[in-house]
mmCIF file of C-alpha atoms in Angstrom:
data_model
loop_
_atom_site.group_PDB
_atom_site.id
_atom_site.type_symbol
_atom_site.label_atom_id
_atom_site.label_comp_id
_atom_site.label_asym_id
_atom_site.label_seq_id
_atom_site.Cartn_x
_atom_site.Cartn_y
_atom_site.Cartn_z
ATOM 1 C CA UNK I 1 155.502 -100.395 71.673
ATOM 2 C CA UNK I 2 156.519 -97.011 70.211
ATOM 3 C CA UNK I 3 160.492 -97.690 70.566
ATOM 4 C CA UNK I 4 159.741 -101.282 68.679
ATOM 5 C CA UNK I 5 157.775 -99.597 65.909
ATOM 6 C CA UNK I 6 160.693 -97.311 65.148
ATOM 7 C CA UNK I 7 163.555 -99.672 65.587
ATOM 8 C CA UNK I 8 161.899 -102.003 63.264
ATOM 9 C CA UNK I 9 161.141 -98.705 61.257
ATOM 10 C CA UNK I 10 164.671 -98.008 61.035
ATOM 11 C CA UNK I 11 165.414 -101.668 60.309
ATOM 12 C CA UNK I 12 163.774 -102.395 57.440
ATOM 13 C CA UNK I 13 163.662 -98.933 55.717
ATOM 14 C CA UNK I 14 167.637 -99.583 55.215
ATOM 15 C CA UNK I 15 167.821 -102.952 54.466
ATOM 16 C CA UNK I 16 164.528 -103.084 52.255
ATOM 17 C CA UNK I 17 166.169 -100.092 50.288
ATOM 18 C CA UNK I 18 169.698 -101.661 50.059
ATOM 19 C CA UNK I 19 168.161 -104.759 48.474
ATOM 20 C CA UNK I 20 169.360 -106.804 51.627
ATOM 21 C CA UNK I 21 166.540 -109.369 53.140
ATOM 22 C CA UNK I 22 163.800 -107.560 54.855
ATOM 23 C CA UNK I 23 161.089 -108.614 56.530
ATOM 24 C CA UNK I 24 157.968 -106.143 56.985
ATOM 25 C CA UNK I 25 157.865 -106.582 61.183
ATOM 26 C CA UNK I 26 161.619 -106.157 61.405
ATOM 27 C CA UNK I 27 161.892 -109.405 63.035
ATOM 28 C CA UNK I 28 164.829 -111.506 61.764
ATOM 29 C CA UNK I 29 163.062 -114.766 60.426
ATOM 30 C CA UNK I 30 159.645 -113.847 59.808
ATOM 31 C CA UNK I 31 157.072 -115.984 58.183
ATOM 32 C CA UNK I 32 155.878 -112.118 56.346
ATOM 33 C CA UNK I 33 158.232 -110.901 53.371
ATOM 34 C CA UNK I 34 159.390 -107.564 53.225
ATOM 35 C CA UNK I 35 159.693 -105.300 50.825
ATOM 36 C CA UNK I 36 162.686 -105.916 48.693
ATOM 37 C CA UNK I 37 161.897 -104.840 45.165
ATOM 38 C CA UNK I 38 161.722 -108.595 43.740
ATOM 39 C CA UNK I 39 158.996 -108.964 46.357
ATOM 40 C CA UNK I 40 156.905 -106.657 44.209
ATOM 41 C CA UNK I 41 157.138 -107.175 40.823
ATOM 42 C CA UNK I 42 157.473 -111.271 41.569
ATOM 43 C CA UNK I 43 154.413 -112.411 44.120
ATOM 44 C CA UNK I 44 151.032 -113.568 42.031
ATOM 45 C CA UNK I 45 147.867 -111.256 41.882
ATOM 46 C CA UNK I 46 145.824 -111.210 44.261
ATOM 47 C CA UNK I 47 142.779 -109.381 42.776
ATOM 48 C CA UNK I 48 142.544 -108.813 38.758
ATOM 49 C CA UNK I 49 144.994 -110.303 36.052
ATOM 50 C CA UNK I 50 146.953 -109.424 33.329
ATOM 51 C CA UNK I 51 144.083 -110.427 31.112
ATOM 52 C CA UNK I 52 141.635 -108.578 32.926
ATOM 53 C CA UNK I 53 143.095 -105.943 35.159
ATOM 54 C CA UNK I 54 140.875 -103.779 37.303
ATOM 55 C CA UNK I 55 139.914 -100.258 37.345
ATOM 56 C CA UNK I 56 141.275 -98.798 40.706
ATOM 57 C CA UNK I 57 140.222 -95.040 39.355
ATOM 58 C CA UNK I 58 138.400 -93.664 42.562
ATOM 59 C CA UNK I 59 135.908 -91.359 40.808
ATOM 60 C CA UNK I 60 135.982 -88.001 41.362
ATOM 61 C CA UNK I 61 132.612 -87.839 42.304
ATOM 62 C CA UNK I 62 133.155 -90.255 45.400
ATOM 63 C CA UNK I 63 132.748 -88.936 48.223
ATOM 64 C CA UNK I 64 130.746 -88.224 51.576
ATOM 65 C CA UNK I 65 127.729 -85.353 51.145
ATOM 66 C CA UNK I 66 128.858 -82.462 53.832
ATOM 67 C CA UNK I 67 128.243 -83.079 57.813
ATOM 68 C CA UNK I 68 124.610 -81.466 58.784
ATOM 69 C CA UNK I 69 125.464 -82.096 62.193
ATOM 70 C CA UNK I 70 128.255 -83.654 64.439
ATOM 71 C CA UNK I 71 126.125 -86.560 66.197
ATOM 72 C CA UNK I 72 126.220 -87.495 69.148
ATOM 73 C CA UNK I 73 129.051 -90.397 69.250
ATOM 74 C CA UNK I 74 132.462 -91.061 67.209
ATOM 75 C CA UNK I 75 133.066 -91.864 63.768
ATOM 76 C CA UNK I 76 133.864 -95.245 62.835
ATOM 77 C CA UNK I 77 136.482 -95.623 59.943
ATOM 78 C CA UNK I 78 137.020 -99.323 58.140
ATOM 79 C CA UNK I 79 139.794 -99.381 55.666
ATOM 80 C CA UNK I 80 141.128 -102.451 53.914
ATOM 81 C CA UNK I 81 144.553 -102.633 52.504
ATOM 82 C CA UNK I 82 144.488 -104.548 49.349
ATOM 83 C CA UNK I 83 146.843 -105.599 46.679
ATOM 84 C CA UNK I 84 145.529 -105.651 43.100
ATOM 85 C CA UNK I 85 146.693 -105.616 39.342
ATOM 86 C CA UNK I 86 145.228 -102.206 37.597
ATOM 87 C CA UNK I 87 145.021 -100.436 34.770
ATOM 88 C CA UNK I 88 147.513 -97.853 34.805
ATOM 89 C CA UNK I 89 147.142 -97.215 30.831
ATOM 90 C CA UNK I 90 145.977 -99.288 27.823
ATOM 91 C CA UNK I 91 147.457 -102.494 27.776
ATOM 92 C CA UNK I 92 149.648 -101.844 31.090
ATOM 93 C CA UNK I 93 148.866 -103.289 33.974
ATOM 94 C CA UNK I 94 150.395 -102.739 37.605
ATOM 95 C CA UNK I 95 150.803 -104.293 41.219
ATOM 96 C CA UNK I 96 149.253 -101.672 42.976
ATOM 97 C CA UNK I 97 148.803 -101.463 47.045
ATOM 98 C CA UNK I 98 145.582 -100.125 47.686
ATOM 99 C CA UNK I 99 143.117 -98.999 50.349
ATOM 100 C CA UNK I 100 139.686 -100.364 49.812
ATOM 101 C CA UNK I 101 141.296 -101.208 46.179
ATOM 102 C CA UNK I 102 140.757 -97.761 44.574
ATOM 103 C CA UNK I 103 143.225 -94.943 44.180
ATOM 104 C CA UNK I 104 143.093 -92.982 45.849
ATOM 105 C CA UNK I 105 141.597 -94.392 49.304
ATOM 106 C CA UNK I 106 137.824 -93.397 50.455
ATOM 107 C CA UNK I 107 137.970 -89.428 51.739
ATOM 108 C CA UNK I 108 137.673 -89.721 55.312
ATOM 109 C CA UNK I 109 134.780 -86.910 56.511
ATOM 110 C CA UNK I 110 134.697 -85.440 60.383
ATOM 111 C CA UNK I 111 134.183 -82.129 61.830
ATOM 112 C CA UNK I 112 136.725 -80.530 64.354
ATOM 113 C CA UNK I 113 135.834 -81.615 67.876
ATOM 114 C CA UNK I 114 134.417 -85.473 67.104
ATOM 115 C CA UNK I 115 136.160 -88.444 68.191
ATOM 116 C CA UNK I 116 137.444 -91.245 65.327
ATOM 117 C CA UNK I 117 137.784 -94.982 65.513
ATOM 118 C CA UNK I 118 139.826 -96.091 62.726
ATOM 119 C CA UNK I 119 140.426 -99.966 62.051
ATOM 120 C CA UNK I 120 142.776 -101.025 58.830
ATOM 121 C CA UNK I 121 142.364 -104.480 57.964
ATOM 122 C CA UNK I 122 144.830 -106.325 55.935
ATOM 123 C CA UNK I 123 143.253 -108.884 53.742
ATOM 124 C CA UNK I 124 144.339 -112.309 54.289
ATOM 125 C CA UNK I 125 145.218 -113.134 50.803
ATOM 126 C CA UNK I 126 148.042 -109.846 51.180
ATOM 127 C CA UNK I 127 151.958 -110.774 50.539
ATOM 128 C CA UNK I 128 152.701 -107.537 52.423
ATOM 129 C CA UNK I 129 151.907 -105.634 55.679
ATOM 130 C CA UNK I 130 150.475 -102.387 55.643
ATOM 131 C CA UNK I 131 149.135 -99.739 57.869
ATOM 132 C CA UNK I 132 148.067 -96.705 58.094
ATOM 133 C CA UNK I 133 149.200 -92.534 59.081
ATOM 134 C CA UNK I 134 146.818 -89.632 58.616
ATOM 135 C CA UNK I 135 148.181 -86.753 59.063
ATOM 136 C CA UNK I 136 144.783 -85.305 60.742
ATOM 137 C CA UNK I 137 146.136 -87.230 64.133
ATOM 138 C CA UNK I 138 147.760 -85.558 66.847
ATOM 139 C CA UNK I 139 149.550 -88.838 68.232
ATOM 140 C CA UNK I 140 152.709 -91.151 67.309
ATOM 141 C CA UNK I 141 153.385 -91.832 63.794
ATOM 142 C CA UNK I 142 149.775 -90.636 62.672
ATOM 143 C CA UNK I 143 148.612 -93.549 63.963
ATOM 144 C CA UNK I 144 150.866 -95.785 62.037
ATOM 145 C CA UNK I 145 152.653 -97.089 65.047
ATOM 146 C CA UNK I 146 149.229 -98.971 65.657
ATOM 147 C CA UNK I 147 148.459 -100.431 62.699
ATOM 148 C CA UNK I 148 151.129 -102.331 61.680
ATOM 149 C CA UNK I 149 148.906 -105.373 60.375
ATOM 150 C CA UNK I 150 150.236 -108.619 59.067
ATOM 151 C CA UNK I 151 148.292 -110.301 56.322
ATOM 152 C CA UNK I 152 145.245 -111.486 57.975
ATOM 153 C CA UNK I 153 145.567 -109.034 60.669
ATOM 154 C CA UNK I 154 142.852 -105.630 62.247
ATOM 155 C CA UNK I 155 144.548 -102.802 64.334
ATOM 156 C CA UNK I 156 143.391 -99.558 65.257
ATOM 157 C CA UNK I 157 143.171 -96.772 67.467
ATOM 158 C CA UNK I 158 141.263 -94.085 68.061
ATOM 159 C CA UNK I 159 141.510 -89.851 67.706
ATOM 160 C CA UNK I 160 140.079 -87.058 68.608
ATOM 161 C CA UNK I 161 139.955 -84.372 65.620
ATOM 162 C CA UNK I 162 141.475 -80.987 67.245
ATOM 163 C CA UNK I 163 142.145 -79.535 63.820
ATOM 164 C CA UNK I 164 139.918 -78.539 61.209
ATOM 165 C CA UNK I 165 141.769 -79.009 57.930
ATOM 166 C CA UNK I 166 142.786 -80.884 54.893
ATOM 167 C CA UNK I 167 144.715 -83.994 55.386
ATOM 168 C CA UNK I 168 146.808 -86.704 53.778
ATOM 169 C CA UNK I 169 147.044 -90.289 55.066
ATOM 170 C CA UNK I 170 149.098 -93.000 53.428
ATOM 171 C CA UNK I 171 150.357 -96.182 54.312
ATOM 172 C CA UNK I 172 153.155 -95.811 56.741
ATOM 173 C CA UNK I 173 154.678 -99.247 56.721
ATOM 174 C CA UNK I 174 158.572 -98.853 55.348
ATOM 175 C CA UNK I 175 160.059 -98.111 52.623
ATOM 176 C CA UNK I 176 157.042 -96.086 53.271
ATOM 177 C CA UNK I 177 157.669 -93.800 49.572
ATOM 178 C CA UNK I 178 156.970 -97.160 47.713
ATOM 179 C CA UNK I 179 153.810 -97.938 49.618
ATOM 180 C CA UNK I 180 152.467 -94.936 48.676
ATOM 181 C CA UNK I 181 154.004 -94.500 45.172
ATOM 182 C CA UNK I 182 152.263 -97.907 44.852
ATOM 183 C CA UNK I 183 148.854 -96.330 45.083
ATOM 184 C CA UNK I 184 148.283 -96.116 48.971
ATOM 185 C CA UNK I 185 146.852 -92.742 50.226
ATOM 186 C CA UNK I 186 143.820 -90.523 50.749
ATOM 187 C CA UNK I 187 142.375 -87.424 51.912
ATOM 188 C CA UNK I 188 140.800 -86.952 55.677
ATOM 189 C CA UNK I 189 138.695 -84.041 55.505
ATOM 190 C CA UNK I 190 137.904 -82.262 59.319
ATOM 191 C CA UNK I 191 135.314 -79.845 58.471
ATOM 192 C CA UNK I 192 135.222 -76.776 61.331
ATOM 193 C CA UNK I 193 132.238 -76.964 63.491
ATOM 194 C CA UNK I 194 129.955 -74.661 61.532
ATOM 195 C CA UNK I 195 130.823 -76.862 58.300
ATOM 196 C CA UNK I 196 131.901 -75.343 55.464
ATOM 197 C CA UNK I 197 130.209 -72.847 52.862
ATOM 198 C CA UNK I 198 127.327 -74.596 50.424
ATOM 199 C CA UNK I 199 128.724 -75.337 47.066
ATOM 200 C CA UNK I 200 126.467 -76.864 44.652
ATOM 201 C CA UNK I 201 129.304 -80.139 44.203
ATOM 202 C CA UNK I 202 132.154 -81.471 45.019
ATOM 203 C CA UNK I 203 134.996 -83.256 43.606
ATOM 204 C CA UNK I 204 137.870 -85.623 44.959
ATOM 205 C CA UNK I 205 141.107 -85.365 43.396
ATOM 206 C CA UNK I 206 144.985 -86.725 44.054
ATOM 207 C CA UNK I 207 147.980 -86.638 42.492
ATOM 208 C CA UNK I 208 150.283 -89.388 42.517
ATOM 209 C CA UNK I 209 154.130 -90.247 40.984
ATOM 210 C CA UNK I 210 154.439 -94.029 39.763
ATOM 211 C CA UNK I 211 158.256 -95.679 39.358
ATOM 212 C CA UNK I 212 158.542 -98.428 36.766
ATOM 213 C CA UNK I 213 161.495 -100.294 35.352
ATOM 214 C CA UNK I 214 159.561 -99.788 32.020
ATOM 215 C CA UNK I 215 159.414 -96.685 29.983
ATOM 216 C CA UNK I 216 155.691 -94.666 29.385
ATOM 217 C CA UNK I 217 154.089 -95.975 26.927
ATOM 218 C CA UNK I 218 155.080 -99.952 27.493
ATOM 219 C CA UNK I 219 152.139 -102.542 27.516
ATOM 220 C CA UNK I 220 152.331 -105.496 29.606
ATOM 221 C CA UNK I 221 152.902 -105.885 33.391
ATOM 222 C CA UNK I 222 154.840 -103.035 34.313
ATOM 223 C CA UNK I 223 157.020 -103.510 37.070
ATOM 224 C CA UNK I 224 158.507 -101.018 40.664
ATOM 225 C CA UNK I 225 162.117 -99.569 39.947
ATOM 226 C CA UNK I 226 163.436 -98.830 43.244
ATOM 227 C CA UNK I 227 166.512 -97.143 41.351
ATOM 228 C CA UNK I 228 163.727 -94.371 39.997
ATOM 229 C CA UNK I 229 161.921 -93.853 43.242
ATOM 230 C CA UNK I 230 165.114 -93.244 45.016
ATOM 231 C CA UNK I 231 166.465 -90.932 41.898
ATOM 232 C CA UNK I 232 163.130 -88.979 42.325
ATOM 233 C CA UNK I 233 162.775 -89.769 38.800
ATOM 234 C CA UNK I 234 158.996 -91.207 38.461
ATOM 235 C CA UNK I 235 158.109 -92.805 34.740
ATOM 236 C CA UNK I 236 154.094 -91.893 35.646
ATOM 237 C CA UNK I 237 152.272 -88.409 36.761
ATOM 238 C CA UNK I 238 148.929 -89.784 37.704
ATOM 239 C CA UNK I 239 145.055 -88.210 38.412
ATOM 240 C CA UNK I 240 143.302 -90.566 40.869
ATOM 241 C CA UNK I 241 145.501 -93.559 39.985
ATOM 242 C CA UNK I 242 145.889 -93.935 36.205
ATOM 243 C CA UNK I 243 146.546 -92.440 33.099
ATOM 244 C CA UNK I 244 144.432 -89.740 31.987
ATOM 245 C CA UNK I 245 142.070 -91.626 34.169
ATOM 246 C CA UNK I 246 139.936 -88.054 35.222
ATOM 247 C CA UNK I 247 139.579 -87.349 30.808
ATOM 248 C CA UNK I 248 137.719 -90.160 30.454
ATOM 249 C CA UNK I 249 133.723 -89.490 30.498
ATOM 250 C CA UNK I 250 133.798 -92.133 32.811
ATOM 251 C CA UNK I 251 135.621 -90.620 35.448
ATOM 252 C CA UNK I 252 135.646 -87.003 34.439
ATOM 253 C CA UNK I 253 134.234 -83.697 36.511
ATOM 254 C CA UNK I 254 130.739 -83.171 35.319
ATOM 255 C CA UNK I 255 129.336 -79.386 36.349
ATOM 256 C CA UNK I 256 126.670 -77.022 34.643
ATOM 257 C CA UNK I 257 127.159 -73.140 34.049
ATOM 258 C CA UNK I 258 126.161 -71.171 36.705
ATOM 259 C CA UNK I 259 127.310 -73.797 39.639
ATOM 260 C CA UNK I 260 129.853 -73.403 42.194
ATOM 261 C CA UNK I 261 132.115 -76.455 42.864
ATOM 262 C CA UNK I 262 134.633 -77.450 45.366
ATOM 263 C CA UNK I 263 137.596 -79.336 44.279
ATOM 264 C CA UNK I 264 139.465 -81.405 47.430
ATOM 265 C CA UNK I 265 142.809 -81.853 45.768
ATOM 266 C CA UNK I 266 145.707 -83.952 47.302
ATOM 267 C CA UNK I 267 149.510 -84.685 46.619
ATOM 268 C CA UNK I 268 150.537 -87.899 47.707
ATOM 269 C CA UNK I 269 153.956 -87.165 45.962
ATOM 270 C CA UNK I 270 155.958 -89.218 47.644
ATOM 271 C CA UNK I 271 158.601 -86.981 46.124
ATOM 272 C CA UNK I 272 157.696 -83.515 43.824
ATOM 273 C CA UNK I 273 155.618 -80.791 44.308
ATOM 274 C CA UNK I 274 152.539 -80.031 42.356
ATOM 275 C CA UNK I 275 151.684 -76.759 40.256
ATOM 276 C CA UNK I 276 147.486 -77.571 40.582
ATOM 277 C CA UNK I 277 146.008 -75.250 37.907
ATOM 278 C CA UNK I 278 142.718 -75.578 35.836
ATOM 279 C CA UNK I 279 143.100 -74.240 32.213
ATOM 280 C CA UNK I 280 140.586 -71.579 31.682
ATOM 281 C CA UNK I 281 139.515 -70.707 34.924
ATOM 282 C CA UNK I 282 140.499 -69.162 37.817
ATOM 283 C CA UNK I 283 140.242 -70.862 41.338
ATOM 284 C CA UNK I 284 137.663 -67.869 43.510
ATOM 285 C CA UNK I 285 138.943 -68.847 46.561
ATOM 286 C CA UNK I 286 142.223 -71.271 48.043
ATOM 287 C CA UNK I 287 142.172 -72.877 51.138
ATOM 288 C CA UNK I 288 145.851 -73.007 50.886
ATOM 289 C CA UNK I 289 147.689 -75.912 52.187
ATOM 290 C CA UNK I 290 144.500 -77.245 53.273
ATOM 291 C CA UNK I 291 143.657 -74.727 56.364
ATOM 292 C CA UNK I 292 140.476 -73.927 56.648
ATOM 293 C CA UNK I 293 140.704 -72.000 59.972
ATOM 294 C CA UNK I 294 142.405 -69.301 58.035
ATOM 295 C CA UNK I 295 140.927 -67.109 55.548
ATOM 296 C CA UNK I 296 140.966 -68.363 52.020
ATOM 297 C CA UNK I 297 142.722 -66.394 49.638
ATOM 298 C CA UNK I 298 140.735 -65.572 46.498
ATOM 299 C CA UNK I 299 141.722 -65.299 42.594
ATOM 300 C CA UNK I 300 144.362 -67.361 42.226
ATOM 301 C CA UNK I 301 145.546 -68.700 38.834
ATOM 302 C CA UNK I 302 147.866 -71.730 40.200
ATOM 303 C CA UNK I 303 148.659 -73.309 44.015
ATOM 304 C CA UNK I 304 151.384 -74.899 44.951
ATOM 305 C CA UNK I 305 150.706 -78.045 46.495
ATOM 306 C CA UNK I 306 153.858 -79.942 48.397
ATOM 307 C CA UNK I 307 154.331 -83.826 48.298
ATOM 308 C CA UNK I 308 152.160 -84.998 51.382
ATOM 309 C CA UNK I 309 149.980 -81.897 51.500
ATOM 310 C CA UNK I 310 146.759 -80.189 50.038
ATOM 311 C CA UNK I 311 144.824 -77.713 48.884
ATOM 312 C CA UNK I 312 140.782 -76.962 48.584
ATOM 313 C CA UNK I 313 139.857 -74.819 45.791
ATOM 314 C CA UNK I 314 136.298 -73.198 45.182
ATOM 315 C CA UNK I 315 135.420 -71.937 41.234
ATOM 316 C CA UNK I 316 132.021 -70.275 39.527
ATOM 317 C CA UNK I 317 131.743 -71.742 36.052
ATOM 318 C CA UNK I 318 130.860 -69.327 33.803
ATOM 319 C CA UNK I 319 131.026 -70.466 30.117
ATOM 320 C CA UNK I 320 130.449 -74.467 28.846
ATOM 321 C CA UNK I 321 132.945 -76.334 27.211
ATOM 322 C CA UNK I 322 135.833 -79.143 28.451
ATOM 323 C CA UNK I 323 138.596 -77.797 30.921
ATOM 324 C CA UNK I 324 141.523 -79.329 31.135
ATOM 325 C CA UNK I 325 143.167 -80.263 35.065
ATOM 326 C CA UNK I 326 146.830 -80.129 35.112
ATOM 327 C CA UNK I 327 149.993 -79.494 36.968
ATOM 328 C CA UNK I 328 151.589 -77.022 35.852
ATOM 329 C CA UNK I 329 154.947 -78.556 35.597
ATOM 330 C CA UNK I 330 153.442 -79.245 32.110
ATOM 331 C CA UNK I 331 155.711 -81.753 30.570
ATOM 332 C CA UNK I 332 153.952 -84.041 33.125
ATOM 333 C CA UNK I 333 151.002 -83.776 31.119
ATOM 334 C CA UNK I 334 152.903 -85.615 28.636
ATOM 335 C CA UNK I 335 153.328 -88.609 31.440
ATOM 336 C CA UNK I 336 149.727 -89.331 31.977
ATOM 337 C CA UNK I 337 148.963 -86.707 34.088
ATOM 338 C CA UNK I 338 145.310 -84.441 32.905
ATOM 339 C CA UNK I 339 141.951 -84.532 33.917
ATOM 340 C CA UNK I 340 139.045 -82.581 32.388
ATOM 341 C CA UNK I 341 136.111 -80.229 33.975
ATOM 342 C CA UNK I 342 133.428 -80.721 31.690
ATOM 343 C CA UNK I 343 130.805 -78.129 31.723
ATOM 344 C CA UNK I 344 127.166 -77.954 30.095
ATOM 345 C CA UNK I 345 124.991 -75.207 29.935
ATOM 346 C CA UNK I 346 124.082 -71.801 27.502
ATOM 347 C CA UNK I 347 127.270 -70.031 27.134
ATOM 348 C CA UNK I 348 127.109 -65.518 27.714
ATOM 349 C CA UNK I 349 128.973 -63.450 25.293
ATOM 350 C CA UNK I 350 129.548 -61.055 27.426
ATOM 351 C CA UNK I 351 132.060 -63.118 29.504
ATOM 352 C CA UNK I 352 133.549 -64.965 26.726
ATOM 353 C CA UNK I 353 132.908 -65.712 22.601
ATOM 354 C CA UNK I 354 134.565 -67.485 20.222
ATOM 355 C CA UNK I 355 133.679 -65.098 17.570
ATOM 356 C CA UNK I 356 136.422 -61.952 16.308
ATOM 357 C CA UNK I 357 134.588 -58.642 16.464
ATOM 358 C CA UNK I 358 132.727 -56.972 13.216
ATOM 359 C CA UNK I 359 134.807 -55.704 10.573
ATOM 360 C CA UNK I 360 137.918 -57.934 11.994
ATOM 361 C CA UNK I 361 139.470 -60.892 9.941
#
């Protein structure tokens, strides 16, 4: 089964980036298209229109309360791969591939030691398959050699978590960089077995790189540009799935003075590296590149965070007012990509004030 996967791996990751016929199994003749370019921006919607596309911002806020204790049996994991038209800015819309149709996908939450029974379910009504590869897995292809799922189709398989950590997963179903420049990835987070230090919240966060034919700004259905994505050359920098999507009140991080937070932040890429930096703070402790067997390190002003990996960062807020979330790389800010830390509360002088000292101008 593993030598088919990759020969069919092989297969249609060259032809479907050469613009020759693909099909998605690698078999010659399938009933399934593949994933030539055309097959993207052409097929119908499947969920939301033009009219009335949907909001596939996963709010930051979204996401499983800590483990209290490891239970007794596994964890069971459902994800649905689903294709929908989304916002990606006023008045543009996009195809996007989805898992459980928000971007990014539901963060997975486990603690080192416990068993996991994942299932990905491709919804009937998809044009494309679709799978999936966390990198949490100690077995072939992350798991995506199992769950290669036609339209229509369930397949699993099951893990045992051996290391505590941060983790990516994406779809792992070839050209794999377009499935997940098209919106499909997520965090798995494998808490060590005494858990991890209280916070008072937590936040989700992922970075993504979107390739369109069409310049930022356009309105209208935007449409994939293969020539981009393979020029590492991405039109959109995107928060959780969309423009400025985490500087909306809507979808923005909402913290008082005084708290603690945890941020879980992930870089899907699928090509550049991320600069993650929070204007006006400074992060108390990294769990850099997502360990969290190793000690964190503690006041840092920006982390690097490579395509495919991630980062948890811990911060005391100490003065109210709106932060802004950015990569550092700042003339992505200028492509979609900011969020905002908003933070309420009575603000101390003594740490920081707005007002010039007496007898200054």
């Amino acid at each position: 089964m593993i030598t088919k996967f990759l020969s069919a791996f092989t297969l249609v990751g060259v032809m479907g980036l050469s613009g020759a016929p693909a099909y998605a199994d690698g078999g010659a003749g399938s009933s399934v298209p593949g994933q030539a370019e055309g097959m993207h921006n052409m097929h119908p919607a499947i969920r939301g229109t033009d009219e009335a596309p949907l909001d596939v911002v996963r709010d930051p806020s979204d996401l499983p309360a800590s483990l209290t204790s490891t239970g007794p049996g596994p964890i069971q994991v459902d994800l649905q791969s689903v294709e929908v038209n989304g916002r990606l800015a006023d008045g543009a819309v996009y195809h996007y591939w989805t898992f459980d149709q928000k971007v990014p996908g539901p963060l997975v939450r486990a603690r080192a030691g416990q068993t996991i029974n994942v299932n990905l379910t491709n919804v009937p009504d998809a044009m494309m398959n679709h799978s999936v590869d966390l990198h949490a897995v100690n077995g072939p292809g992350g798991g995506g050699v199992f769950t290669q799922a036609k339209p229509g189709e369930t397949k699993g398989f099951t893990f045992k978590a051996l290391s505590p950590g941060l983790y990516v997963y994406h779809c792992a179903t070839p050209p794999v960089a377009e499935h997940v420049a098209s919106g499909m990835y997520g965090l798995i987070l494998v808490e060590p077995e005494g858990g991890l230090p209280k916070v008072d919240r937590e936040f989700y966060v992922m970075q993504g790189e979107m390739y369109t034919k069409e310049s930022f700004g356009s309105k209208g259905e935007l449409s994939f540009s293969r020539d981009r994505l393979l020029a590492e050359a991405p039109e959109y920098f995107v928060f959780n799935g969309a423009v400025g999507a985490l500087s909306v009140d809507q979808h923005s991080l909402k913290a008082k003075v005084g708290e603690t937070i945890r941020i879980y932040f992930g870089n899907a890429g699928p090509n550049k590296t991320s600069s993650f930096h929070v204007i006006g703070e400074v992060f108390d402790k990294v769990y850099n590149l997502g360990s969290l067997s190793s000690p964190p390190i503690t006041d840092v002003q920006t982390v690097s965070v490579p395509s495919g990996g991630a980062v948890a960062v811990e911060l005391r807020l100490n003065t109210p007012g709106d932060y802004l979330i950015v990569d550092h790389a700042l003339a992505r800010l200028q492509r979609g990509l900011v969020g905002t830390l908003k933070v309420d509360g009575s603000a101390d002088p003594s740490i920081f004030s707005d007002r010039a000292p007496a007898g200054t101008r």
